[in-house]
Tab-separated table of C-alpha atoms in Angstrom:
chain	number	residue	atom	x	y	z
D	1	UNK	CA	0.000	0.000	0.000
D	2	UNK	CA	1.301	3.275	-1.171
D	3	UNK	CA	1.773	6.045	1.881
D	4	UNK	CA	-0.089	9.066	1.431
D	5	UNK	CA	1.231	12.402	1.896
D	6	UNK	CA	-1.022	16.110	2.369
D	7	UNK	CA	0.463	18.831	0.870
D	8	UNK	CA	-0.869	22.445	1.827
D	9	UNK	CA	-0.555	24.627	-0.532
D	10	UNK	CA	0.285	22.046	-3.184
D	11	UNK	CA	-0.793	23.060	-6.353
D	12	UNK	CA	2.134	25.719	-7.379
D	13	UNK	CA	5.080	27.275	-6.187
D	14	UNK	CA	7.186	25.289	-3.033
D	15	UNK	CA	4.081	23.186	-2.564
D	16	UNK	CA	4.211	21.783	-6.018
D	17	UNK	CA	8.081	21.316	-5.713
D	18	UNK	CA	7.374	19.170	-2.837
D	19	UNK	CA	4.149	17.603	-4.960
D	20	UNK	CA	6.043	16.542	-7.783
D	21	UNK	CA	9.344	14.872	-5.690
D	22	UNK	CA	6.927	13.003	-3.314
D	23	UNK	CA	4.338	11.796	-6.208
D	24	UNK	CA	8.092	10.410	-8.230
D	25	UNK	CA	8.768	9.000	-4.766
D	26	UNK	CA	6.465	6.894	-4.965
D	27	UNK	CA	3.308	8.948	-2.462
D	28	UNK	CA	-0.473	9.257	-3.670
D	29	UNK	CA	-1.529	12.471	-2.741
D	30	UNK	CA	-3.743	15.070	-1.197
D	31	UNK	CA	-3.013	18.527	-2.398
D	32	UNK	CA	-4.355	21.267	-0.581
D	33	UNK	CA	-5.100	24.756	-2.143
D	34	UNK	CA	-7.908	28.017	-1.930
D	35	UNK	CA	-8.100	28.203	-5.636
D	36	UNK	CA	-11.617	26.053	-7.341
D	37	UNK	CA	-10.537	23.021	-8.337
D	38	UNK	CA	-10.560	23.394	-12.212
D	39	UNK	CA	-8.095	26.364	-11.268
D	40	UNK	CA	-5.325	23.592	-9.983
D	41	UNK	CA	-6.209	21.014	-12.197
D	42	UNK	CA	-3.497	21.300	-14.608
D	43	UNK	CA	-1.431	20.875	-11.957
D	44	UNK	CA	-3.373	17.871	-10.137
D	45	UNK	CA	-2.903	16.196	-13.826
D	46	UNK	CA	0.983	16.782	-14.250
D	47	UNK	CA	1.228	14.656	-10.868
D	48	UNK	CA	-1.010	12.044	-11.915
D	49	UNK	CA	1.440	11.646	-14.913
D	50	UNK	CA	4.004	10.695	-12.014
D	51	UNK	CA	2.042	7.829	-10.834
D	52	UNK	CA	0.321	9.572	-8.011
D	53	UNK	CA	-3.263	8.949	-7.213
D	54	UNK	CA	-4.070	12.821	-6.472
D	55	UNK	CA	-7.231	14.210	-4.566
D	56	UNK	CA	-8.030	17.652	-4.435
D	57	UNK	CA	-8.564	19.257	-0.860
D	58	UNK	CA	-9.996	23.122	-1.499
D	59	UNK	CA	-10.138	24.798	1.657
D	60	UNK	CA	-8.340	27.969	4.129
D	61	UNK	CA	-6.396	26.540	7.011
D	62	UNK	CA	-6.597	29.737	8.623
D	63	UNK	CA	-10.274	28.391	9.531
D	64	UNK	CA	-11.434	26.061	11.564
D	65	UNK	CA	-14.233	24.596	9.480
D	66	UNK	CA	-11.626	24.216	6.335
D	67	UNK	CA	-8.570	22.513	8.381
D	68	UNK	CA	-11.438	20.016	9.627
D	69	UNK	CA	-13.094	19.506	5.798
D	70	UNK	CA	-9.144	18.959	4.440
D	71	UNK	CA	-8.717	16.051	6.780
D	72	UNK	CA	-11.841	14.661	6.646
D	73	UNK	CA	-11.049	14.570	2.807
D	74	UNK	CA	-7.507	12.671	3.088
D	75	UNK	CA	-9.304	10.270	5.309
D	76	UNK	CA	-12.327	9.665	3.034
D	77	UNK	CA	-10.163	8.857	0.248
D	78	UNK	CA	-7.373	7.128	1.414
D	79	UNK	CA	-8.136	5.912	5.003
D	80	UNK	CA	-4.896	7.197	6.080
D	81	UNK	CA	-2.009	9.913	6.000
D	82	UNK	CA	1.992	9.228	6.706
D	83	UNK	CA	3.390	12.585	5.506
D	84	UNK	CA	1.812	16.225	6.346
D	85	UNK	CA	3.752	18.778	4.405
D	86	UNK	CA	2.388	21.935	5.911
D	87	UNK	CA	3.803	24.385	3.458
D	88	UNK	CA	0.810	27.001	2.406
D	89	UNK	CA	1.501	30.520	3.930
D	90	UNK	CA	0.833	33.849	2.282
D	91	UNK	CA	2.917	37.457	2.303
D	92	UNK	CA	1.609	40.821	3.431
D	93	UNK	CA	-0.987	42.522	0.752
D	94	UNK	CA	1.359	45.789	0.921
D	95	UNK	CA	5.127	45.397	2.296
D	96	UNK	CA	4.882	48.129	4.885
D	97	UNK	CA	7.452	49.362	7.452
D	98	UNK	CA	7.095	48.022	10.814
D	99	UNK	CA	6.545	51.828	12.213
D	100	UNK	CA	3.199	51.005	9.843
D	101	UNK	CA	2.409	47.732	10.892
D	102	UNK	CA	-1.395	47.641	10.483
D	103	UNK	CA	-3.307	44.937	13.058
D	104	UNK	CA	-5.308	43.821	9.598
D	105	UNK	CA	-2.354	42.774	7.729
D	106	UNK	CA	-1.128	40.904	10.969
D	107	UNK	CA	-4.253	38.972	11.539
D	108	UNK	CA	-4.069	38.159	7.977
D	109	UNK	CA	-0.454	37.235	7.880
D	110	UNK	CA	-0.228	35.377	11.071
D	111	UNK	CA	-3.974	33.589	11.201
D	112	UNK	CA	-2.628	31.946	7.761
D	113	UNK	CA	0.487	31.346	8.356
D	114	UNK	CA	1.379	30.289	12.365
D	115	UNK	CA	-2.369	30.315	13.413
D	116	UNK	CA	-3.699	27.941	10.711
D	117	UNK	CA	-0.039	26.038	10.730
D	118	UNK	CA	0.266	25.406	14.250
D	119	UNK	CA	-3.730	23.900	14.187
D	120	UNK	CA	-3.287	22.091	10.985
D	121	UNK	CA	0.017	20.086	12.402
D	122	UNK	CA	-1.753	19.543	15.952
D	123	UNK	CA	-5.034	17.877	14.063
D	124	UNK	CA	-2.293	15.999	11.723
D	125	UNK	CA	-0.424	14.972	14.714
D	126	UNK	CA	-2.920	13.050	16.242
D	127	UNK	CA	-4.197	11.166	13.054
D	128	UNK	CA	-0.735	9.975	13.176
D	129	UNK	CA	-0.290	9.147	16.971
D	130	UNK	CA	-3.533	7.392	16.014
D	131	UNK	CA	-2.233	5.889	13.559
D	132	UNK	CA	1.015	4.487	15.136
D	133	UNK	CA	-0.892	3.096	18.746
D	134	UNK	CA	-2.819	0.813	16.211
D	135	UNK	CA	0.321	-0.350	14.047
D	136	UNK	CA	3.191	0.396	16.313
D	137	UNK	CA	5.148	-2.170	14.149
D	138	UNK	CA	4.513	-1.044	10.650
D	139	UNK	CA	3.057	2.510	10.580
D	140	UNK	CA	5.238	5.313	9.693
D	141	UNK	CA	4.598	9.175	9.741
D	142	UNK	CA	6.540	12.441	9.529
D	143	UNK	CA	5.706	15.953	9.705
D	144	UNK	CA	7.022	18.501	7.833
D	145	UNK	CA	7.004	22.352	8.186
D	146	UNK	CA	8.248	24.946	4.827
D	147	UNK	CA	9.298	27.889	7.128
D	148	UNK	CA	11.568	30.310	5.748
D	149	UNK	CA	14.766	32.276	6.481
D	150	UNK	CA	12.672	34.812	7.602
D	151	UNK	CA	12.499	32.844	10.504
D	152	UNK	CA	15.831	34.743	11.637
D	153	UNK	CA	16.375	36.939	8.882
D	154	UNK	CA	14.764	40.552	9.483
D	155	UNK	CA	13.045	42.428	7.221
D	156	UNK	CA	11.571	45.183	8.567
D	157	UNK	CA	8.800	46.068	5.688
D	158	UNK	CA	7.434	42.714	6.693
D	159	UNK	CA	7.366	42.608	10.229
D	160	UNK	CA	4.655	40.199	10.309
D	161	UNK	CA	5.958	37.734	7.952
D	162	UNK	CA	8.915	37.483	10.484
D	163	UNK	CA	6.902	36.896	13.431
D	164	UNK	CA	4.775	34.399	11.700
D	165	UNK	CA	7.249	31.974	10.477
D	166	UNK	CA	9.506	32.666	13.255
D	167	UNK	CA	6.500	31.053	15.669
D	168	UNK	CA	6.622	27.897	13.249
D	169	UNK	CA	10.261	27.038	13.458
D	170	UNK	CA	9.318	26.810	17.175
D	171	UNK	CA	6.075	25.081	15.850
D	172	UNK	CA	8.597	22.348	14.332
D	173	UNK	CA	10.439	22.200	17.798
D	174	UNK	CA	7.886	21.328	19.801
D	175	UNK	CA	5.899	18.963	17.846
D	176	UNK	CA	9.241	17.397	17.809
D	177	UNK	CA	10.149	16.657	21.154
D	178	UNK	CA	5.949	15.900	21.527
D	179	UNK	CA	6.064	13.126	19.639
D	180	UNK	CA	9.326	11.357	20.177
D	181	UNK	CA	8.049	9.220	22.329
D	182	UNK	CA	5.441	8.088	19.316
D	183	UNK	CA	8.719	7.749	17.095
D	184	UNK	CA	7.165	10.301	14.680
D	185	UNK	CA	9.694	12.912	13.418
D	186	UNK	CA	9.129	16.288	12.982
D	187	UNK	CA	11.511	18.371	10.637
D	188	UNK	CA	11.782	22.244	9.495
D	189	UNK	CA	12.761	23.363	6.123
D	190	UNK	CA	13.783	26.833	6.112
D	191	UNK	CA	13.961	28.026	2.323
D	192	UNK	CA	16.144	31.290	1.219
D	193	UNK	CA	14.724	33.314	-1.747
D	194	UNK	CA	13.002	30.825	-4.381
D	195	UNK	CA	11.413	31.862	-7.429
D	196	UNK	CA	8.052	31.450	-7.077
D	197	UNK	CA	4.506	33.477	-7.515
D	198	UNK	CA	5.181	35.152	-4.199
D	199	UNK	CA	8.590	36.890	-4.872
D	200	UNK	CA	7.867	37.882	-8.516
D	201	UNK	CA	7.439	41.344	-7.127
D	202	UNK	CA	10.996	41.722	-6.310
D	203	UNK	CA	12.733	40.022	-9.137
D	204	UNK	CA	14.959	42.927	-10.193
D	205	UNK	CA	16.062	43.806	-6.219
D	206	UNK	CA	17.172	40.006	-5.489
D	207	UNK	CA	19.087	39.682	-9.372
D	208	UNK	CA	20.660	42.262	-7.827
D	209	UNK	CA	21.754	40.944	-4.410
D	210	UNK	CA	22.346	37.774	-5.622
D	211	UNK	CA	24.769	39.103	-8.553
D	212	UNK	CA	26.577	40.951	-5.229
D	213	UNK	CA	26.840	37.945	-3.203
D	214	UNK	CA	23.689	37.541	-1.160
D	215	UNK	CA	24.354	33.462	-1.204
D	216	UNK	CA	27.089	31.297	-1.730
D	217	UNK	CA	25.409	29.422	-4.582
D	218	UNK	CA	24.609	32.333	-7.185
D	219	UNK	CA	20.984	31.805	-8.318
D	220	UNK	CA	17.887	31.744	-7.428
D	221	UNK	CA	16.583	28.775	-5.612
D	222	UNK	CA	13.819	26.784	-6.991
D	223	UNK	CA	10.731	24.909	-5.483
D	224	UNK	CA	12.701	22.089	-7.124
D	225	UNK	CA	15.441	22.327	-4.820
D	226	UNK	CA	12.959	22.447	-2.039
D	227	UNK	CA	11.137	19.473	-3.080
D	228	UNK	CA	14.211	16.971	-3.205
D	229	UNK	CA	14.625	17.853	0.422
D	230	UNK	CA	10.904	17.419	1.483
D	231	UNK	CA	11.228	14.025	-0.780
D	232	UNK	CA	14.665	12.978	1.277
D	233	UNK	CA	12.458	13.790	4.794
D	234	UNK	CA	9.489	12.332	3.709
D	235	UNK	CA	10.862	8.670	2.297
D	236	UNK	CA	12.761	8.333	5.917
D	237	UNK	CA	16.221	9.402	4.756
D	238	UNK	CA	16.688	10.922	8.126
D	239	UNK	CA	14.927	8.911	10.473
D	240	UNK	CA	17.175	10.283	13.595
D	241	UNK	CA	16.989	13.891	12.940
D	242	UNK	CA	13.644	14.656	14.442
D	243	UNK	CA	13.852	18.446	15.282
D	244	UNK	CA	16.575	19.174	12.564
D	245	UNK	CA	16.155	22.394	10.330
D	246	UNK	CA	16.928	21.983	6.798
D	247	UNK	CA	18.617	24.727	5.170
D	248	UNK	CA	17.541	25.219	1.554
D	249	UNK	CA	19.185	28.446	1.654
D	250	UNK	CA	22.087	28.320	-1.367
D	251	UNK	CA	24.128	29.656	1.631
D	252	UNK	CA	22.605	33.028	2.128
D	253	UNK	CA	22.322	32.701	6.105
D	254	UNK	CA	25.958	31.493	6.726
D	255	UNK	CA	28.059	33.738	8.159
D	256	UNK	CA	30.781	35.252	5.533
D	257	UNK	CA	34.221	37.721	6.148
């Protein structure tokens, strides 16, 4: 029986990256997205190509209501769930200085990203603590949270994008040392700038950086590069690294002279 892995955000950008690796390694798959169905389905076919069996999960995990539909979803079709990749998030509307900080773009930012995270991985959790208490032997799960640099990195005309994927790294950390005792890892993958929908606004300032030396490896990074590591986390490559943070950086966060 093939494992089955949810993927939030998983019809474009890092969420697809992650789609595509885990459908070639060998996962059928529940890709979460807002967009109507028919909007993602070119993208729900491409992974079907791969071999995946691929339902369709529309719904907010900012709410309640949605997180709850989602799951009941994964379990309706497939009866079970190994892999969470909680990846959706979403950027501020307008990139304002933190002197400017407006309480709307915060709720907005951080219900999405750390509120809806942090209850989406809690409900996943205990599917899978479920899970392993009736198959102790056999059953295997994972969890994996798409962070960012921004976890540490500042940037102070995004204040709340900070904050909100700062909370998840610690997210990651606890729902790590929660469920060792389950034998249920819990990793962090903290991407550096990568190409994708959500930074197409600021193509010409990172060419820039990047030509001067903002990372070691001099290009953009791609939701390919993130989805190799996802695929390495999620096939048990690193079965005692529970906790770990994966750096899909291209070197940008280590320290240079």
């Amino acid at each position: 029986m093939k494992k089955v892995a949810l993927i939030t955000g998983g019809s474009r950008g890092i969420g697809y990256g992650c789609a595509e690796h885990l459908a070639r390694a060998g996962f059928d798959l529940a890709i979460n997205g807002v967009r109507a169905e028919a909007d993602a389905a070119p993208a729900l076919d491409a992974l079907r190509q791969l071999g995946a069996e691929v339902v369709y999960c529309r719904g907010d995990i900012s709410k309640h209501v949605d997180r709850g539909v989602v799951l009941a979803k994964v379990r309706e079709k497939f009866g079970r769930l190994n892999v969470l990749v909680s990846n959706a998030g979403v950027a501020p509307k307008v990139r304002a200085d933190l002197l400017e900080t407006s309480e709307e773009s915060w709720d907005h930012v951080v219900g999405a990203n750390l509120k809806g995270g942090f209850f989406l991985v809690q409900a996943a959790a205990k599917w899978l603590v479920e899970q392993k208490r009736a198959d102790p032997q056999n059953f295997s799960g994972s969890l994996i949270i798409v962070s960012s640099i921004s976890a540490t990195v500042v940037s102070t005309n995004r204040g709340e994008y900070c904050v909100s994927k700062a909370g998840l790294a610690m997210v990651a950390a606890l729902f790590a040392a929660r469920l060792g005792e389950y034998d249920l890892p819990v990793y962090e993958i903290r991407p550096g700038v990568i190409k994708t929908d959500m930074t197409s606004g600021v193509t010409e300032k990172y060419d820039k950086l990047i030509a001067g030396g903002l990372t070691v490896t001099k290009r953009w990074g791609t939701p390919d590069d993130v989805g190799r590591a996802a695929a390495a986390l999620a096939r048990g490559d690193f079965p005692y690294s529970t906790g770990s943070v994966i750096m899909v950086d291209g070197g940008l966060i280590m320290p240079r002279l």
